Tab-separated table of C-alpha atoms and ligand atoms in Angstrom:
chain	number	residue	atom	x	y	z
A	3	MET	CA	0.023	0.008	0.029
A	4	LEU	CA	1.228	3.475	-0.882
A	5	VAL	CA	0.435	6.871	0.665
A	6	PHE	CA	0.538	9.787	-1.603
A	7	LYS	CA	0.425	13.371	-0.419
A	8	PHE	CA	-0.576	16.084	-2.741
A	9	GLY	CA	0.027	19.648	-1.561
A	10	GLY	CA	-1.656	22.863	-2.408
A	11	ALA	CA	0.630	23.772	-5.310
A	12	SER	CA	-0.232	20.397	-7.021
A	13	VAL	CA	-4.023	20.971	-6.964
A	14	LYS	CA	-4.141	24.707	-7.446
A	15	ASP	CA	-6.229	24.705	-10.706
A	16	ALA	CA	-8.095	22.398	-12.871
A	17	ALA	CA	-4.941	21.422	-14.776
A	18	GLY	CA	-3.412	20.383	-11.572
A	19	ILE	CA	-6.231	18.086	-10.796
A	20	ILE	CA	-6.162	16.611	-14.149
A	21	ASN	CA	-2.458	15.915	-13.628
A	22	LEU	CA	-3.044	14.411	-10.197
A	23	GLY	CA	-5.380	11.930	-11.872
A	24	LYS	CA	-2.669	11.033	-14.502
A	25	VAL	CA	-0.028	10.434	-11.650
A	26	VAL	CA	-2.542	8.332	-9.681
A	27	SER	CA	-3.331	6.298	-12.758
A	28	LEU	CA	0.252	5.195	-13.000
A	29	TYR	CA	-0.065	3.429	-9.790
A	30	THR	CA	-3.335	1.465	-9.936
A	31	ASP	CA	-1.569	-1.838	-9.438
A	32	LYS	CA	-1.200	-0.875	-5.724
A	33	GLN	CA	-3.617	0.124	-2.936
A	34	LEU	CA	-3.586	3.859	-2.646
A	35	LEU	CA	-4.325	6.267	0.230
A	36	ILE	CA	-4.142	9.855	-0.946
A	37	VAL	CA	-3.870	12.863	1.229
A	38	VAL	CA	-4.761	16.166	-0.181
A	39	SER	CA	-4.053	19.751	0.945
A	40	ALA	CA	-6.207	22.782	0.494
A	41	MET	CA	-6.147	23.975	-3.197
A	42	GLY	CA	-3.375	26.520	-4.012
A	43	LYS	CA	-3.247	29.272	-1.458
A	44	THR	CA	-6.810	28.583	-0.042
A	45	THR	CA	-5.386	28.189	3.572
A	46	ASN	CA	-4.055	31.689	3.557
A	47	ALA	CA	-7.258	32.994	2.210
A	48	LEU	CA	-9.419	31.228	4.877
A	49	GLU	CA	-6.772	32.592	7.454
A	50	LYS	CA	-7.604	36.083	6.150
A	51	LEU	CA	-11.401	35.215	6.315
A	52	THR	CA	-11.029	34.160	9.955
A	53	LYS	CA	-9.263	37.352	10.868
A	54	ALA	CA	-11.907	39.355	9.098
A	55	TYR	CA	-14.750	37.576	10.760
A	56	VAL	CA	-13.248	37.828	14.222
A	57	SER	CA	-12.374	41.513	13.822
A	58	GLY	CA	-15.655	42.532	12.143
A	59	ALA	CA	-13.880	43.738	8.940
A	60	ASP	CA	-16.132	45.128	6.213
A	61	ASP	CA	-14.547	43.048	3.487
A	62	LEU	CA	-15.526	39.661	5.113
A	63	HIS	CA	-18.118	38.851	2.454
A	64	ASP	CA	-15.814	39.841	-0.421
A	65	ILE	CA	-13.034	37.659	0.899
A	66	TYR	CA	-15.344	34.685	1.323
A	67	GLU	CA	-16.885	35.129	-2.149
A	68	GLU	CA	-13.495	35.063	-3.684
A	69	ILE	CA	-12.634	31.779	-1.931
A	70	LYS	CA	-15.900	30.191	-3.138
A	71	GLN	CA	-15.612	31.518	-6.778
A	72	TYR	CA	-12.076	30.211	-6.964
A	73	HIS	CA	-13.337	26.604	-6.260
A	74	TYR	CA	-16.449	26.854	-8.442
A	75	ASN	CA	-14.367	28.097	-11.396
A	76	ILE	CA	-12.172	24.936	-11.009
A	77	ILE	CA	-15.114	22.731	-10.807
A	78	GLY	CA	-16.734	24.468	-13.595
A	79	GLU	CA	-13.774	23.372	-15.808
A	80	LEU	CA	-13.728	19.869	-14.672
A	81	PHE	CA	-17.372	18.733	-14.461
A	82	ASP	CA	-20.797	19.275	-16.287
A	83	ALA	CA	-23.039	21.607	-14.706
A	84	ASN	CA	-25.424	19.154	-13.171
A	85	ASP	CA	-22.648	17.122	-11.559
A	86	PRO	CA	-23.308	16.350	-7.844
A	87	VAL	CA	-19.953	17.705	-6.979
A	88	PHE	CA	-21.379	21.308	-7.000
A	89	ASN	CA	-23.835	20.354	-4.188
A	90	GLU	CA	-21.094	18.649	-2.332
A	91	VAL	CA	-18.918	21.704	-2.290
A	92	ALA	CA	-21.843	23.928	-1.538
A	93	ASN	CA	-22.847	21.719	1.495
A	94	THR	CA	-19.166	22.015	2.764
A	95	PHE	CA	-19.147	25.680	2.583
A	96	VAL	CA	-22.370	25.850	4.613
A	97	GLU	CA	-20.421	25.280	7.865
A	98	ILE	CA	-18.764	28.766	7.246
A	99	ASP	CA	-22.063	30.255	5.868
A	100	TRP	CA	-23.587	29.669	9.193
A	101	MET	CA	-20.729	30.698	11.353
A	102	ILE	CA	-20.192	34.054	10.001
A	103	GLU	CA	-23.900	34.962	10.371
A	104	ASP	CA	-23.272	34.872	14.215
A	105	GLU	CA	-21.105	37.156	16.228
A	106	PRO	CA	-17.711	35.377	17.071
A	107	HIS	CA	-17.929	34.382	20.645
A	108	ASP	CA	-15.472	31.646	20.755
A	109	ASP	CA	-11.700	31.501	21.166
A	110	TYR	CA	-9.732	32.725	18.075
A	111	ASP	CA	-7.882	29.311	17.630
A	112	PHE	CA	-11.042	27.384	17.846
A	113	ILE	CA	-12.813	29.518	15.111
A	114	TYR	CA	-9.648	29.384	13.004
A	115	ASP	CA	-9.743	25.492	12.814
A	116	GLN	CA	-13.403	25.343	12.220
A	117	VAL	CA	-13.059	27.795	9.240
A	118	VAL	CA	-9.763	26.835	7.828
A	119	SER	CA	-10.489	23.148	7.713
A	120	VAL	CA	-13.072	23.824	5.122
A	121	GLY	CA	-10.198	24.091	2.594
A	122	GLU	CA	-9.099	20.546	2.784
A	123	LEU	CA	-12.742	19.354	3.031
A	124	VAL	CA	-13.565	20.865	-0.251
A	125	SER	CA	-10.371	20.026	-2.068
A	126	THR	CA	-10.810	16.383	-1.199
A	127	ARG	CA	-14.569	16.330	-2.300
A	128	ILE	CA	-13.237	17.714	-5.634
A	129	VAL	CA	-10.318	15.267	-6.164
A	130	ASN	CA	-12.416	12.416	-5.156
A	131	ALA	CA	-15.263	13.370	-7.558
A	132	TYR	CA	-12.629	13.894	-10.221
A	133	LEU	CA	-11.068	10.318	-9.813
A	134	ASN	CA	-14.324	8.728	-9.847
A	135	LYS	CA	-15.234	10.720	-13.090
A	136	THR	CA	-12.118	9.450	-14.886
A	137	GLY	CA	-12.887	5.776	-13.886
A	138	LEU	CA	-10.570	5.401	-10.942
A	139	LYS	CA	-12.677	3.994	-8.215
A	140	SER	CA	-12.140	6.301	-5.183
A	141	GLN	CA	-13.802	6.892	-1.702
A	142	TRP	CA	-13.937	10.139	0.251
A	143	LEU	CA	-12.884	9.709	3.952
A	144	ASP	CA	-13.326	12.279	6.709
A	145	VAL	CA	-10.006	12.068	8.513
A	146	ARG	CA	-11.488	13.909	11.511
A	147	GLY	CA	-12.811	10.585	12.769
A	148	TYR	CA	-9.399	8.844	12.479
A	149	ILE	CA	-6.779	11.357	13.620
A	150	HIS	CA	-7.687	12.091	17.198
A	151	THR	CA	-6.207	15.073	18.872
A	152	ASP	CA	-6.577	17.107	22.066
A	153	ASN	CA	-8.226	20.440	21.998
A	154	ASN	CA	-5.126	22.426	21.449
A	155	TYR	CA	-6.631	24.284	18.425
A	156	ARG	CA	-4.184	25.148	15.456
A	157	GLU	CA	-1.588	22.670	16.649
A	158	GLY	CA	-3.599	19.591	17.797
A	159	THR	CA	-1.426	16.993	19.585
A	160	VAL	CA	-2.124	13.583	18.127
A	161	GLN	CA	-3.436	10.922	20.532
A	162	TRP	CA	-1.465	8.181	19.035
A	163	ASP	CA	-3.018	5.033	20.587
A	164	LYS	CA	-6.506	6.023	19.835
A	165	THR	CA	-5.484	7.239	16.324
A	166	ARG	CA	-3.663	4.046	15.357
A	167	GLU	CA	-6.523	1.952	16.637
A	168	SER	CA	-9.204	3.865	14.483
A	169	ILE	CA	-7.070	3.813	11.454
A	170	LYS	CA	-6.272	0.192	11.608
A	171	LYS	CA	-9.842	-0.776	12.226
A	172	ASP	CA	-11.441	0.708	9.281
A	173	ILE	CA	-9.095	1.861	6.553
A	174	PRO	CA	-7.628	-1.476	5.292
A	175	ALA	CA	-11.022	-2.656	4.324
A	176	LEU	CA	-11.751	0.588	2.372
A	177	LEU	CA	-8.345	0.384	0.629
A	178	ALA	CA	-9.328	-3.063	-0.471
A	179	LYS	CA	-12.341	-1.632	-2.268
A	180	GLY	CA	-10.560	1.218	-4.010
A	181	ILE	CA	-8.468	4.360	-3.755
A	182	VAL	CA	-9.116	6.443	-0.633
A	183	VAL	CA	-8.847	10.151	-0.632
A	184	THR	CA	-8.644	12.215	2.637
A	185	GLN	CA	-7.852	15.433	4.159
A	186	GLY	CA	-4.391	16.557	5.149
A	187	PHE	CA	-3.814	18.872	8.049
A	188	LEU	CA	-7.037	17.995	9.963
A	189	GLY	CA	-7.890	16.178	13.140
A	190	GLY	CA	-10.772	15.783	15.431
A	191	THR	CA	-11.309	16.119	19.187
A	192	SER	CA	-13.368	13.676	21.381
A	193	GLU	CA	-16.213	16.324	21.091
A	194	ASN	CA	-16.178	16.026	17.526
A	195	PHE	CA	-14.671	19.491	16.795
A	196	THR	CA	-12.220	20.044	14.113
A	197	THR	CA	-8.516	20.745	14.919
A	198	THR	CA	-5.669	21.409	12.595
A	199	LEU	CA	-2.070	20.104	12.997
A	200	GLY	CA	-0.133	23.225	12.295
A	201	ARG	CA	0.391	24.991	9.046
A	202	GLU	CA	1.681	22.616	6.216
A	203	GLY	CA	0.561	19.596	8.364
A	204	SER	CA	-0.489	17.584	5.472
A	205	ASP	CA	2.910	15.772	5.295
A	206	TYR	CA	2.382	14.933	8.814
A	207	THR	CA	-1.135	13.460	8.308
A	208	ALA	CA	0.454	11.197	5.493
A	209	SER	CA	3.036	10.101	8.017
A	210	ILE	CA	0.486	9.316	10.642
A	211	LEU	CA	-1.603	7.254	8.298
A	212	ALA	CA	1.403	5.456	6.621
A	213	SER	CA	2.986	4.576	9.948
A	214	SER	CA	-0.317	3.147	11.391
A	215	LEU	CA	-1.166	1.129	8.362
A	216	GLY	CA	2.485	-0.110	7.760
A	217	ALA	CA	2.691	1.397	4.187
A	218	GLU	CA	5.366	0.532	1.748
A	219	SER	CA	6.261	4.212	1.300
A	220	VAL	CA	5.005	7.795	1.376
A	221	THR	CA	5.363	9.942	-1.551
A	222	THR	CA	4.924	13.676	-1.532
A	223	TRP	CA	4.279	15.195	-4.977
A	224	LYS	CA	5.848	18.637	-5.187
A	225	ASP	CA	6.578	21.466	-7.553
A	226	VAL	CA	10.266	20.898	-7.191
A	227	PRO	CA	12.299	17.890	-8.290
A	228	GLY	CA	13.025	16.617	-4.884
A	229	ILE	CA	14.778	18.051	-1.776
A	230	LEU	CA	17.215	20.722	-2.882
A	231	ASN	CA	20.050	22.328	-0.944
A	232	ALA	CA	18.181	25.725	-0.886
A	233	ASP	CA	14.964	27.257	-1.954
A	234	PRO	CA	15.186	27.544	-5.837
A	235	LYS	CA	12.766	30.666	-5.746
A	236	LEU	CA	15.491	32.334	-3.726
A	237	PHE	CA	18.792	30.812	-4.737
A	238	LYS	CA	20.396	29.912	-8.213
A	239	ASP	CA	22.492	26.719	-8.846
A	240	THR	CA	20.773	24.616	-6.411
A	241	VAL	CA	21.507	21.026	-6.219
A	242	LYS	CA	19.113	18.045	-5.626
A	243	PHE	CA	19.781	15.360	-2.933
A	244	ASP	CA	19.161	11.860	-4.336
A	245	GLU	CA	19.103	10.480	-0.809
A	246	LEU	CA	19.101	11.727	2.699
A	247	SER	CA	19.015	9.894	6.060
A	248	TYR	CA	16.041	10.263	8.385
A	249	THR	CA	18.286	12.230	10.958
A	250	GLU	CA	19.566	14.649	8.318
A	251	ALA	CA	15.939	15.328	7.015
A	252	ILE	CA	14.713	15.807	10.667
A	253	GLU	CA	17.635	18.493	11.192
A	254	MET	CA	16.841	20.234	8.047
A	255	THR	CA	12.984	20.465	8.797
A	256	TYR	CA	13.729	21.437	12.327
A	257	TYR	CA	15.670	24.473	11.072
A	258	GLY	CA	12.720	25.442	8.853
A	259	ALA	CA	13.152	23.707	5.490
A	260	THR	CA	9.632	23.895	4.256
A	261	VAL	CA	9.868	21.074	1.805
A	262	ILE	CA	8.536	18.754	4.663
A	263	HIS	CA	6.770	19.425	7.642
A	264	PRO	CA	8.932	18.930	10.745
A	265	LYS	CA	6.913	16.325	12.456
A	266	THR	CA	6.679	14.063	9.394
A	267	ILE	CA	9.792	11.990	9.547
A	268	LYS	CA	9.962	10.627	12.991
A	269	PRO	CA	6.924	8.290	12.802
A	270	LEU	CA	8.199	7.017	9.452
A	271	GLN	CA	11.655	6.394	10.851
A	272	ASN	CA	10.168	4.544	13.755
A	273	ALA	CA	8.168	2.300	11.305
A	274	LYS	CA	11.061	2.119	8.835
A	275	ILE	CA	8.945	3.553	5.923
A	276	PRO	CA	10.806	5.536	3.352
A	277	LEU	CA	9.629	8.934	2.308
A	278	LEU	CA	10.018	9.966	-1.398
A	279	VAL	CA	9.792	13.524	-2.521
A	280	LYS	CA	8.902	13.785	-6.149
A	281	ALA	CA	8.008	16.161	-8.810
A	282	PHE	CA	4.161	15.982	-9.779
A	283	THR	CA	5.161	17.173	-13.245
A	284	ASN	CA	7.743	14.356	-13.583
A	285	PRO	CA	6.476	11.174	-11.869
A	286	ASP	CA	8.982	8.846	-13.484
A	287	ALA	CA	11.977	10.989	-12.073
A	288	PRO	CA	13.475	9.510	-8.919
A	289	GLY	CA	13.243	12.525	-6.794
A	290	THR	CA	14.701	12.301	-3.288
A	291	ILE	CA	14.459	9.268	-0.980
A	292	ILE	CA	14.711	9.671	2.724
A	293	LYS	CA	15.424	6.385	4.439
A	294	GLU	CA	17.433	4.880	7.338
A	295	ASP	CA	20.588	4.125	5.376
A	296	GLY	CA	20.124	7.297	3.046
A	297	ARG	CA	23.489	8.604	1.961
A	298	ASN	CA	24.067	12.220	2.829
A	299	HIS	CA	26.250	13.701	0.152
A	300	PHE	CA	26.658	17.501	0.686
A	301	GLU	CA	28.128	18.824	-2.516
A	302	LYS	CA	26.864	22.331	-1.380
A	303	PRO	CA	25.930	23.521	2.038
A	304	VAL	CA	22.267	23.298	2.905
A	305	ILE	CA	20.742	26.851	3.244
A	306	ILE	CA	17.405	27.380	5.034
A	307	LEU	CA	15.675	30.773	5.324
A	308	LYS	CA	12.974	31.547	7.742
A	309	GLN	CA	11.215	34.896	7.071
A	310	ASN	CA	8.924	36.975	9.048
A	311	GLN	CA	10.787	36.599	12.271
A	312	VAL	CA	10.844	38.605	15.520
A	313	LEU	CA	13.894	39.147	17.623
A	314	LEU	CA	12.827	39.966	21.195
A	315	SER	CA	15.107	41.010	24.029
A	316	LEU	CA	14.001	40.718	27.569
A	317	SER	CA	15.602	42.131	30.536
A	318	ALA	CA	14.675	42.318	34.242
A	319	LYS	CA	12.744	45.381	35.359
A	320	ASP	CA	15.008	45.777	38.346
A	321	TYR	CA	18.208	45.588	36.149
A	322	SER	CA	19.172	42.377	37.757
A	323	PHE	CA	21.089	39.594	35.949
A	324	ILE	CA	19.092	37.157	33.956
A	325	SER	CA	18.780	34.195	36.411
A	326	GLU	CA	17.405	30.668	35.984
A	327	ASP	CA	14.388	31.879	37.821
A	328	HIS	CA	13.886	34.604	34.928
A	329	LEU	CA	14.467	31.899	32.339
A	330	SER	CA	11.977	29.438	33.705
A	331	GLU	CA	9.324	32.081	33.873
A	332	ILE	CA	9.969	33.224	30.239
A	333	PHE	CA	9.892	29.566	29.003
A	334	ARG	CA	6.680	29.120	30.770
A	335	LEU	CA	4.998	31.985	29.108
A	336	PHE	CA	6.317	30.909	25.650
A	337	ALA	CA	4.968	27.414	26.182
A	338	GLN	CA	1.615	28.849	27.443
A	339	SER	CA	1.265	31.137	24.420
A	340	HIS	CA	2.114	28.406	21.986
A	341	VAL	CA	5.150	30.188	20.635
A	342	LYS	CA	8.054	28.162	19.529
A	343	ILE	CA	11.507	29.478	19.754
A	344	ASN	CA	13.867	29.251	16.789
A	345	MET	CA	17.115	30.629	18.288
A	346	MET	CA	17.958	32.128	21.645
A	347	GLN	CA	20.963	33.665	23.551
A	348	THR	CA	21.521	34.974	27.030
A	349	SER	CA	23.789	37.667	28.281
A	350	ALA	CA	24.318	39.130	31.768
A	351	LEU	CA	21.412	41.522	31.509
A	352	SER	CA	19.322	40.307	28.657
A	353	PHE	CA	17.745	37.153	27.055
A	354	THR	CA	17.254	37.480	23.391
A	355	VAL	CA	15.113	35.066	21.438
A	356	CYS	CA	13.912	34.662	17.829
A	357	PHE	CA	10.626	33.293	16.618
A	358	ASP	CA	8.150	33.255	13.973
A	359	PHE	CA	5.781	36.398	13.842
A	360	ASP	CA	2.156	35.612	14.418
A	361	GLU	CA	0.339	38.787	15.343
A	362	GLU	CA	-2.357	37.275	17.563
A	363	ARG	CA	0.135	35.130	19.589
A	364	PHE	CA	2.731	37.722	19.691
A	365	ASN	CA	0.509	40.366	21.236
A	366	LYS	CA	-0.624	37.931	23.849
A	367	LEU	CA	2.846	36.871	24.797
A	368	LEU	CA	4.243	40.357	24.855
A	369	LYS	CA	1.502	41.356	27.187
A	370	LEU	CA	2.357	38.458	29.543
A	371	LEU	CA	6.075	38.953	29.338
A	372	SER	CA	5.719	42.722	29.967
A	373	GLU	CA	4.358	42.153	33.506
A	374	SER	CA	7.885	40.955	34.594
A	375	PHE	CA	10.332	42.108	31.981
A	376	LYS	CA	11.394	45.050	29.866
A	377	ALA	CA	10.870	44.098	26.218
A	378	LYS	CA	12.359	45.386	22.978
A	379	TYR	CA	11.738	43.933	19.697
A	380	ASN	CA	12.446	44.082	15.828
A	381	HIS	CA	10.057	42.629	13.170
A	382	ASN	CA	10.583	41.511	9.708
A	383	LEU	CA	13.765	39.697	10.073
A	384	THR	CA	15.126	36.652	8.443
A	385	LEU	CA	16.649	33.776	10.052
A	386	ILE	CA	19.281	32.011	7.836
A	387	THR	CA	20.431	28.608	8.874
A	388	THR	CA	23.238	26.793	7.034
A	389	ARG	CA	24.339	23.111	7.565
A	390	HIS	CA	27.505	21.517	6.452
A	391	TYR	CA	28.861	25.133	5.727
A	392	THR	CA	32.219	26.256	4.705
A	393	PRO	CA	33.687	29.329	6.145
A	394	GLU	CA	33.521	30.922	2.564
A	395	SER	CA	29.909	29.999	1.971
A	396	PHE	CA	28.972	31.313	5.468
A	397	LYS	CA	30.673	34.705	4.732
A	398	LYS	CA	28.919	35.002	1.325
A	399	LEU	CA	25.553	34.402	2.842
A	400	THR	CA	25.788	37.178	5.364
A	401	GLU	CA	27.715	39.657	3.189
A	402	GLY	CA	26.194	43.194	3.062
A	403	LYS	CA	23.581	42.235	5.610
A	404	VAL	CA	23.063	43.676	9.179
A	405	VAL	CA	23.642	40.577	11.564
A	406	LEU	CA	21.595	40.997	14.603
A	407	LEU	CA	22.299	37.640	16.207
A	408	GLU	CA	24.705	34.767	15.289
A	409	GLN	CA	25.261	31.290	16.638
A	410	VAL	CA	27.875	28.840	14.971
A	411	SER	CA	28.549	25.186	15.836
A	412	ARG	CA	30.468	22.692	13.879
A	413	ASN	CA	27.649	21.527	11.552
A	414	THR	CA	25.280	24.376	11.775
A	415	ALA	CA	25.487	28.195	11.667
A	416	GLN	CA	22.677	30.537	12.173
A	417	VAL	CA	22.259	34.267	11.862
A	418	VAL	CA	19.359	36.671	12.244
A	419	VAL	CA	19.618	39.478	9.686
A	420	ARG	CA	17.601	42.455	8.611
B	521	LIG	N1	-3.313	23.605	3.677
B	521	LIG	C1	-2.524	23.623	4.807
B	521	LIG	C2	-1.602	24.741	4.849
B	521	LIG	O1	-1.442	25.333	3.850
B	521	LIG	C3	-1.844	22.244	5.010
B	521	LIG	C4	-0.880	21.932	3.997
B	521	LIG	O2	-0.906	22.438	2.941
B	521	LIG	O3	-0.103	20.885	4.433
B	521	LIG	O4	-0.909	24.904	5.769
B	522	MG	MG1	0.313	23.850	1.567
């Protein structure tokens, strides 16, 4: 049995869905479980919609109409006007229709998950209908009944035992009947509310399903030929890795390589399931394979950029040294606010920390920290991480840039720059 994951870029328009059908048709000799993300930039658009709803913005309905129209245009190209898929899609959007009629009473993160999840619910309806239309027998599965999480909205923690049990109980029989199409990124709580697993979490979904079912492999189909040493949109002369070990892939994703979600690899490593990263435009090309004995061959250093970073410096209000007590209070507040630290450094009088900027969470955190600390911060920074660097390559990366923070170890060098 194979698990395939198709990300947003692979299903961003009608041509993408047609191409997905072609890729899938190459593998019909196997049982297939297909995990699909929201189409194109839908998740970003739904995030915008959530913000507009919660803040009572005037353009709420315009934002929503645009999201709907985008999906209707795609199905308009793929299906006849009387196809049941139009109703399926409309029924899926109804959840949002109802919600935005009322005032937003609930917690932001809760609302976010109920709204944003519609992206995957709709995309999978469309993909499933399209596969059936082309004669590939396919079944739509609501993943929220299988991936069980706690109610930590926007970053649901998977309850592994319960999840594995549910998956193993039902899904093998479905796979024996035909292709199964399901949502990436989503989970469900014990009260049947929707959770999400963190942005770009569809890879993680594929990994949860594959490891629970003992799949032969997972393939994520991308708009790049495999895992490259750097983002080809930002750097020229990138090279592709043919193989990587699980450990190297974990390190790369930990530092922010967006090609795979960081939580994806570990479950696959435990279950000894290889992960292939391949181009959806070139399914016959080998791509990159990540496996236990993957050979790490670094012809060029790995470069990982994380944009939209904040650098926050904290000092005690009474000018005392930064002590273990201060640090433990700071970490407690970061954990409570669900803000993950990307890099940190202590000095006598201050503690400096770099993390992803998320307005909602940042404001909450800053308020909490400001009760005990003086805080200074800079927005709009970039964190550059390079692994297996040479002194020359590191120097070239930072040339002409204002370096605000730097940390260098044998394998990995990190700088925060403006
Ligand atoms: N659609 C979600 C996101 O854009 C999940 C994913 O694409 O993996 O974050
Ligand atoms: Mg995506």
